[in-house]
Coordinates of N, CA and C in Angstrom, one line a residue:
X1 N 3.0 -17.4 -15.0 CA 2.3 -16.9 -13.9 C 3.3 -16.2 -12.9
X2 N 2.7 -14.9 -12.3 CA 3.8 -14.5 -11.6 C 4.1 -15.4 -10.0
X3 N 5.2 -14.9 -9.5 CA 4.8 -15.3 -7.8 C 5.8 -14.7 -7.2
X4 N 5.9 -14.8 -5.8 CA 6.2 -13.9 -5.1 C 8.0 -14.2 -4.5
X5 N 9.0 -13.7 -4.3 CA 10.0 -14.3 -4.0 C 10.4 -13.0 -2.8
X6 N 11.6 -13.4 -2.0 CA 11.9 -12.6 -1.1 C 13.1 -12.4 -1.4
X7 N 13.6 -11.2 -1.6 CA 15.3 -10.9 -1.9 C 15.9 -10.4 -0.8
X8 N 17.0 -11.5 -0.2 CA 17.9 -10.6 1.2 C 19.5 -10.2 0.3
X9 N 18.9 -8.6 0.4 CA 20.0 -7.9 -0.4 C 21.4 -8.1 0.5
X10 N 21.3 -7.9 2.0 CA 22.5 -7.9 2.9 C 22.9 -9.0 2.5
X11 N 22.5 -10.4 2.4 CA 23.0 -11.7 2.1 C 23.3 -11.9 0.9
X12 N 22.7 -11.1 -0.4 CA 22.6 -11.9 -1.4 C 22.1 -13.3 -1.5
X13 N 20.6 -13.2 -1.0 CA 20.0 -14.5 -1.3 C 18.8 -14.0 -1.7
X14 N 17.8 -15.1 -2.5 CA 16.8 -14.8 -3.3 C 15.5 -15.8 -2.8
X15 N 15.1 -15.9 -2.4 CA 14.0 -17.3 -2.0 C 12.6 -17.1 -2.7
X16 N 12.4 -18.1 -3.4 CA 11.3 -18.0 -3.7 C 9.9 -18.4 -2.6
X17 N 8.9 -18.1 -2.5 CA 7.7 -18.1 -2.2 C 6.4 -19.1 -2.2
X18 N 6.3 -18.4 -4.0 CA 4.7 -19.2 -4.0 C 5.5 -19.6 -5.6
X19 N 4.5 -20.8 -5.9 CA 4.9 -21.7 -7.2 C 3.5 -21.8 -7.7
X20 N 3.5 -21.1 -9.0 CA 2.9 -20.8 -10.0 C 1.5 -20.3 -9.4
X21 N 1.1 -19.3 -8.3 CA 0.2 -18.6 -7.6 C -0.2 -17.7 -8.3
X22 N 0.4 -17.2 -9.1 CA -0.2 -15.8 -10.5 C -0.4 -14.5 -9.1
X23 N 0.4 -14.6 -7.8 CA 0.3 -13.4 -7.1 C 1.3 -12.2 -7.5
X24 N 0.7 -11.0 -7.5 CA 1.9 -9.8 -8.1 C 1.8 -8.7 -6.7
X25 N 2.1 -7.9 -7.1 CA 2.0 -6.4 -5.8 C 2.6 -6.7 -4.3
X26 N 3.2 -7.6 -4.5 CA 3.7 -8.2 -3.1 C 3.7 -7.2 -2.0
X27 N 3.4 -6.6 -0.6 CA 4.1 -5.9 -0.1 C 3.7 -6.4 1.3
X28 N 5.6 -6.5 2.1 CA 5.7 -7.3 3.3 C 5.3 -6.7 4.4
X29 N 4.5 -7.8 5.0 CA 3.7 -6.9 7.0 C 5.0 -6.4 7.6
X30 N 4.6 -5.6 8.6 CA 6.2 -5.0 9.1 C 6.6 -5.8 10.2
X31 N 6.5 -7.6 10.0 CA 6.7 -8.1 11.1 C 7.5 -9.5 10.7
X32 N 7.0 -9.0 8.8 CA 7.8 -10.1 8.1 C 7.4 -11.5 7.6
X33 N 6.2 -11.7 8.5 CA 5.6 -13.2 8.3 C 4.6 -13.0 7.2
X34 N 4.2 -12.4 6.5 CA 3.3 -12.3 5.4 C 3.2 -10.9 4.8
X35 N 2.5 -11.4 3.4 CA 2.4 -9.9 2.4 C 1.4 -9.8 2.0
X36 N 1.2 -8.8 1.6 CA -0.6 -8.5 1.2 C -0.2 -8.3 -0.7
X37 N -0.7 -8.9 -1.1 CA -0.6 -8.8 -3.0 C -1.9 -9.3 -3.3
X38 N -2.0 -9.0 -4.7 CA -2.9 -9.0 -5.4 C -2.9 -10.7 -6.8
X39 N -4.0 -11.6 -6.5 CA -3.9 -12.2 -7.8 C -4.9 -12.2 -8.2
X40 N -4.3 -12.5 -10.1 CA -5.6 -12.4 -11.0 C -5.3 -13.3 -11.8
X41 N -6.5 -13.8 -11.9 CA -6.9 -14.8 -13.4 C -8.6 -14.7 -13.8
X42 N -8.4 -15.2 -14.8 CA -9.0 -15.0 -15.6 C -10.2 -13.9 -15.2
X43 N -9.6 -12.4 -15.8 CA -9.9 -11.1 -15.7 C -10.4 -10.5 -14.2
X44 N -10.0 -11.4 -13.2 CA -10.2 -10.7 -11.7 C -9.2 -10.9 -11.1
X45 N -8.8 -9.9 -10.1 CA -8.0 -9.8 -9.2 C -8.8 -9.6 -7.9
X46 N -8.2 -10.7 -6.9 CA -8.7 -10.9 -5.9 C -7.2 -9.8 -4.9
X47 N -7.7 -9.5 -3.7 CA -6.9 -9.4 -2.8 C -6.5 -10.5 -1.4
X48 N -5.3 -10.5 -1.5 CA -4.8 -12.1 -0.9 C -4.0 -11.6 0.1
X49 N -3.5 -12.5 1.2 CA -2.3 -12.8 2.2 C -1.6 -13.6 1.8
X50 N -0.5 -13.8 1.6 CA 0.9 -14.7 1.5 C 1.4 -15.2 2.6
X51 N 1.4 -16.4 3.2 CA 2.3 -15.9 4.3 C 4.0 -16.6 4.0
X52 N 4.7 -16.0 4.2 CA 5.7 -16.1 3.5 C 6.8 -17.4 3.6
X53 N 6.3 -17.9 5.2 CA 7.0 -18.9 5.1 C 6.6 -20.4 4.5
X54 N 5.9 -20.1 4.4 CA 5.3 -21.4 3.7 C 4.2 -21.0 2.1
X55 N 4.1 -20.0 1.8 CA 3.7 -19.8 0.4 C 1.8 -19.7 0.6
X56 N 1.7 -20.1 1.8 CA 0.2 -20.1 1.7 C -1.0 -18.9 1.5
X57 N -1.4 -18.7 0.0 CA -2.4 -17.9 -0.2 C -3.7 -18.0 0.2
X58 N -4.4 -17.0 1.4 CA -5.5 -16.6 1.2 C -6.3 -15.5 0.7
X59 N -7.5 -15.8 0.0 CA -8.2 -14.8 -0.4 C -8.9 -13.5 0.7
X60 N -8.7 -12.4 0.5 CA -8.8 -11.7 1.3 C -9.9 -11.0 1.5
X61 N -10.3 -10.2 0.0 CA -11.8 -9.9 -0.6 C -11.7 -10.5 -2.1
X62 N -12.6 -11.2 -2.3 CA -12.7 -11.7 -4.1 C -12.8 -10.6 -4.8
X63 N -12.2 -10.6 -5.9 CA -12.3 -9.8 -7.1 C -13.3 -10.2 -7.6
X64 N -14.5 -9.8 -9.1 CA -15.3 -9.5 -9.6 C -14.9 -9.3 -10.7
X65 N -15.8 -9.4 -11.5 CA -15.7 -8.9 -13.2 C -15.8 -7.1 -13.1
X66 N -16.6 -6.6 -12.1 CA -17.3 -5.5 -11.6 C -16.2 -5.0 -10.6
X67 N -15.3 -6.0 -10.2 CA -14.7 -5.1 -8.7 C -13.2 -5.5 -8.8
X68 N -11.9 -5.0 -9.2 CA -10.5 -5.2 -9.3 C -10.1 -4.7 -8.1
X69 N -9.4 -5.4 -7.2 CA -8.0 -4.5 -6.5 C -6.6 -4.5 -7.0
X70 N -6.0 -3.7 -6.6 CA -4.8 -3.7 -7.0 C -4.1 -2.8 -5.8
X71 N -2.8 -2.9 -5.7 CA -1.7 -2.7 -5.0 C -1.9 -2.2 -3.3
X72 N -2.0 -3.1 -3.2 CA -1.9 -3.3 -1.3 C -1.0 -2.6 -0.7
X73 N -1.2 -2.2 0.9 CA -0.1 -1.5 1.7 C 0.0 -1.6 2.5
X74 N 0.7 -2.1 3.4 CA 0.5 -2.3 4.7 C 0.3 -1.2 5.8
X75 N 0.2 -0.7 7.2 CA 0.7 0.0 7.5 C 1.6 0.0 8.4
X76 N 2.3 0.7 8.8 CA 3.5 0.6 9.7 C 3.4 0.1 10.5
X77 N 2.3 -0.3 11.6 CA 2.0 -1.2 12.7 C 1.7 -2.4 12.1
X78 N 1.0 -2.8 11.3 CA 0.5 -3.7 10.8 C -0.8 -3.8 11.1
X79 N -1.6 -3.1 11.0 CA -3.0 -3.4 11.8 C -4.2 -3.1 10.6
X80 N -3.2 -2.2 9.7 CA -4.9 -1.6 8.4 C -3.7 -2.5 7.2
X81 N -4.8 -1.9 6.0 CA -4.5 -2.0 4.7 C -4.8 -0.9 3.9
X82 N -4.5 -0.7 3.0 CA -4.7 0.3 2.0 C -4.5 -0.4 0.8
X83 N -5.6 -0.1 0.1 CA -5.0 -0.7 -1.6 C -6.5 0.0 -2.4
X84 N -6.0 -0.1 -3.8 CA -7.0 0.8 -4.8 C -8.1 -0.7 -5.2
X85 N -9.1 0.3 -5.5 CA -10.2 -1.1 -5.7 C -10.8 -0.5 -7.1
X86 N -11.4 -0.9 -8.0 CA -11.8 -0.1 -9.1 C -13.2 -0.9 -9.1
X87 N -14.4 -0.4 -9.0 CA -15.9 -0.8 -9.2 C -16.5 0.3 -9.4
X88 N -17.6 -0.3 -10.2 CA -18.5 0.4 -10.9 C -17.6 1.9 -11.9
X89 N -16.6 1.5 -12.3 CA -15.7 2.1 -13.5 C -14.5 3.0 -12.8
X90 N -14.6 3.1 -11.7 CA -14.5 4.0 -10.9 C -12.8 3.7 -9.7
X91 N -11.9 3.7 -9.8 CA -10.1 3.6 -8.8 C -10.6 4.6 -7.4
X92 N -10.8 4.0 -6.6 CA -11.0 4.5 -4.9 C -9.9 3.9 -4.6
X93 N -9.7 4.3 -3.5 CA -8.8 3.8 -2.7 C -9.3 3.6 -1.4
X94 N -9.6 2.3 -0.2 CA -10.0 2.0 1.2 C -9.0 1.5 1.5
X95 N -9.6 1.4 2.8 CA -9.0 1.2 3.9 C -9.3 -0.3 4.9
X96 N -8.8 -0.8 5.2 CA -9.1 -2.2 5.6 C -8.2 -2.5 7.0
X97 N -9.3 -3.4 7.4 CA -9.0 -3.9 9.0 C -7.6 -4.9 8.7
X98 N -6.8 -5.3 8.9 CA -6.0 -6.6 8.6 C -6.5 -7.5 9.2
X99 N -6.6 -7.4 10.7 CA -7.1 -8.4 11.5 C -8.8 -9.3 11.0
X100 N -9.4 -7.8 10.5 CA -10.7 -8.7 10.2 C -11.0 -7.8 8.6
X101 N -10.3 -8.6 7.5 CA -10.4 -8.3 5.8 C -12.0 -8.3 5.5
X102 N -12.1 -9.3 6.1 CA -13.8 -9.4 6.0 C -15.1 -8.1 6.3
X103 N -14.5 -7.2 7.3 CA -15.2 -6.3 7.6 C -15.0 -5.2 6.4
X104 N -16.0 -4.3 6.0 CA -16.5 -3.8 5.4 C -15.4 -2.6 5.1
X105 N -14.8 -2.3 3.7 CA -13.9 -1.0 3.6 C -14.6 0.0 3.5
X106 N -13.0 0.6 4.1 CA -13.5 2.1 4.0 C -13.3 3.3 2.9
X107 N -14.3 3.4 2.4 CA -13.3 4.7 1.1 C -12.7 5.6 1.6
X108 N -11.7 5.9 1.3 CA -10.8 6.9 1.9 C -11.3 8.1 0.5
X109 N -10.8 9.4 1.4 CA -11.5 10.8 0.0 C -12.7 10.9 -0.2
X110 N -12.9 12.1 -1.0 CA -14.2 12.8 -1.1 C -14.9 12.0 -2.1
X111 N -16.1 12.4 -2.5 CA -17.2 11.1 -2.8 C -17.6 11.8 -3.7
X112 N -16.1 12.2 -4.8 CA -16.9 12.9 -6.1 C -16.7 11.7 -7.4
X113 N -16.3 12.1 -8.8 CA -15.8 11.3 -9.9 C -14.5 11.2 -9.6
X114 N -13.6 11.6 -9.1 CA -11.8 11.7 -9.6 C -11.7 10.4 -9.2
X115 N -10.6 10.2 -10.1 CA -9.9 8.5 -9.9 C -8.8 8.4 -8.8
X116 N -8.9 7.8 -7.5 CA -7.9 7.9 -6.8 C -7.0 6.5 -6.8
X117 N -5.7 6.3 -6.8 CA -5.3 4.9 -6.7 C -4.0 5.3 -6.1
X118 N -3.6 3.9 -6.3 CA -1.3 4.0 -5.9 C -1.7 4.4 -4.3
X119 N -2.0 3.9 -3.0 CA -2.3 4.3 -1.9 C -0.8 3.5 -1.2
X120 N -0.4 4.7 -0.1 CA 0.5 4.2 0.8 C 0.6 4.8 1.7
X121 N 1.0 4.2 3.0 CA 1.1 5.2 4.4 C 2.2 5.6 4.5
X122 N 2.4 6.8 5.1 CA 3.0 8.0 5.4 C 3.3 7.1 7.0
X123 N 4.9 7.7 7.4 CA 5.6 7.1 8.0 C 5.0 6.9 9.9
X124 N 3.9 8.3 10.0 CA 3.2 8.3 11.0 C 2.3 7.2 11.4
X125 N 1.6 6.6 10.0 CA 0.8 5.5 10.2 C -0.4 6.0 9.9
X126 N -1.0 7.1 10.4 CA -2.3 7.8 9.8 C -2.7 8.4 9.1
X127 N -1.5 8.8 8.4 CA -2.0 9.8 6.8 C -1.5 8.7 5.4
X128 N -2.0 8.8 5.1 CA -2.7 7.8 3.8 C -1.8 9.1 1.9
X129 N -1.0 8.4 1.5 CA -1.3 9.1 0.8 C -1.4 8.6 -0.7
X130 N -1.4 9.2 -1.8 CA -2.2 8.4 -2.7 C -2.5 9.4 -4.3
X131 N -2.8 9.0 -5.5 CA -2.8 9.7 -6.9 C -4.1 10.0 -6.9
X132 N -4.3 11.2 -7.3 CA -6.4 12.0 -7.3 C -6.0 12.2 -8.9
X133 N -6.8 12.0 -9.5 CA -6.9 13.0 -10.8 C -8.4 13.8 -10.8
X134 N -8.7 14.4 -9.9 CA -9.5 15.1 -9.5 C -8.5 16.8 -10.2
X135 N -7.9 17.0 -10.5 CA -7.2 18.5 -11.1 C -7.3 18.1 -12.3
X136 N -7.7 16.5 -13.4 CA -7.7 16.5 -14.5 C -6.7 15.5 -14.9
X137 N -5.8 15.8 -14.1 CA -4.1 14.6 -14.3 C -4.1 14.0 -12.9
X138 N -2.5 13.4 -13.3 CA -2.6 12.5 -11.8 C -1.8 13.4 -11.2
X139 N -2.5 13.5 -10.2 CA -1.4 14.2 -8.7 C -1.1 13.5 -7.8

């Protein structure tokens, strides 16, 4: 099972996290106390918080047989989320409150077929950017 560890490159030190949590996609709030990643078992992936000093996983939105997330993002303030969700066959990419996961996402992009996924914020905080295969490939 995967789990999550913290590497301080300046130090050379490695710390582990979570013990036997099957969390993957780690990625750290920009304030350091928690990560937003993805775990899955048996064929769902839920989206979770880590907080890092103590390992503790919460569920953030449940995964589904019908509804996968995958790869979270923080944004530079720490205030949204971004991660790809795949339901009803279909890789969108929303938008999410951090403060309140519970409130309802947002699809980010136009509201045709293309697969959009891999979402991350752009260094401003408000532009979102992210893979369309809306041209047929991934862009």
């Amino acid at each position: 099972r995967p789990d999550l560890f913290v590497w301080d490159h300046a130090r050379g030190r490695l710390a582990r996290v979570t013990r036997g949590a099957n969390v993957r996609q780690g990625d750290p709030s920009p304030d350091g106390r928690a990560a937003a990643a993805v775990r899955c078992a048996a064929g769902t992936c839920d989206l979770v918080r880590v907080e890092l000093a103590t390992g503790r996983v919460t569920t953030l939105r449940a995964g589904t047989l019908d509804s996968v997330w995958t790869r979270p993002r923080w944004s530079p303030d720490g205030a949204r989320l971004v991660a790809g969700v795949q339901a009803n066959g279909r890789w969108r990419v929303v938008l999410l409150d951090a403060a309140r996961p519970d409130a309802a996402p947002r699809a980010l992009g136009p509201t045709d077929d293309a697969e959009r996924y891999d979402a991350a914020f752009a260094d401003d905080g408000r532009t979102v950017v992210y893979v369309s295969e809306a041209g047929g490939i991934p862009n």
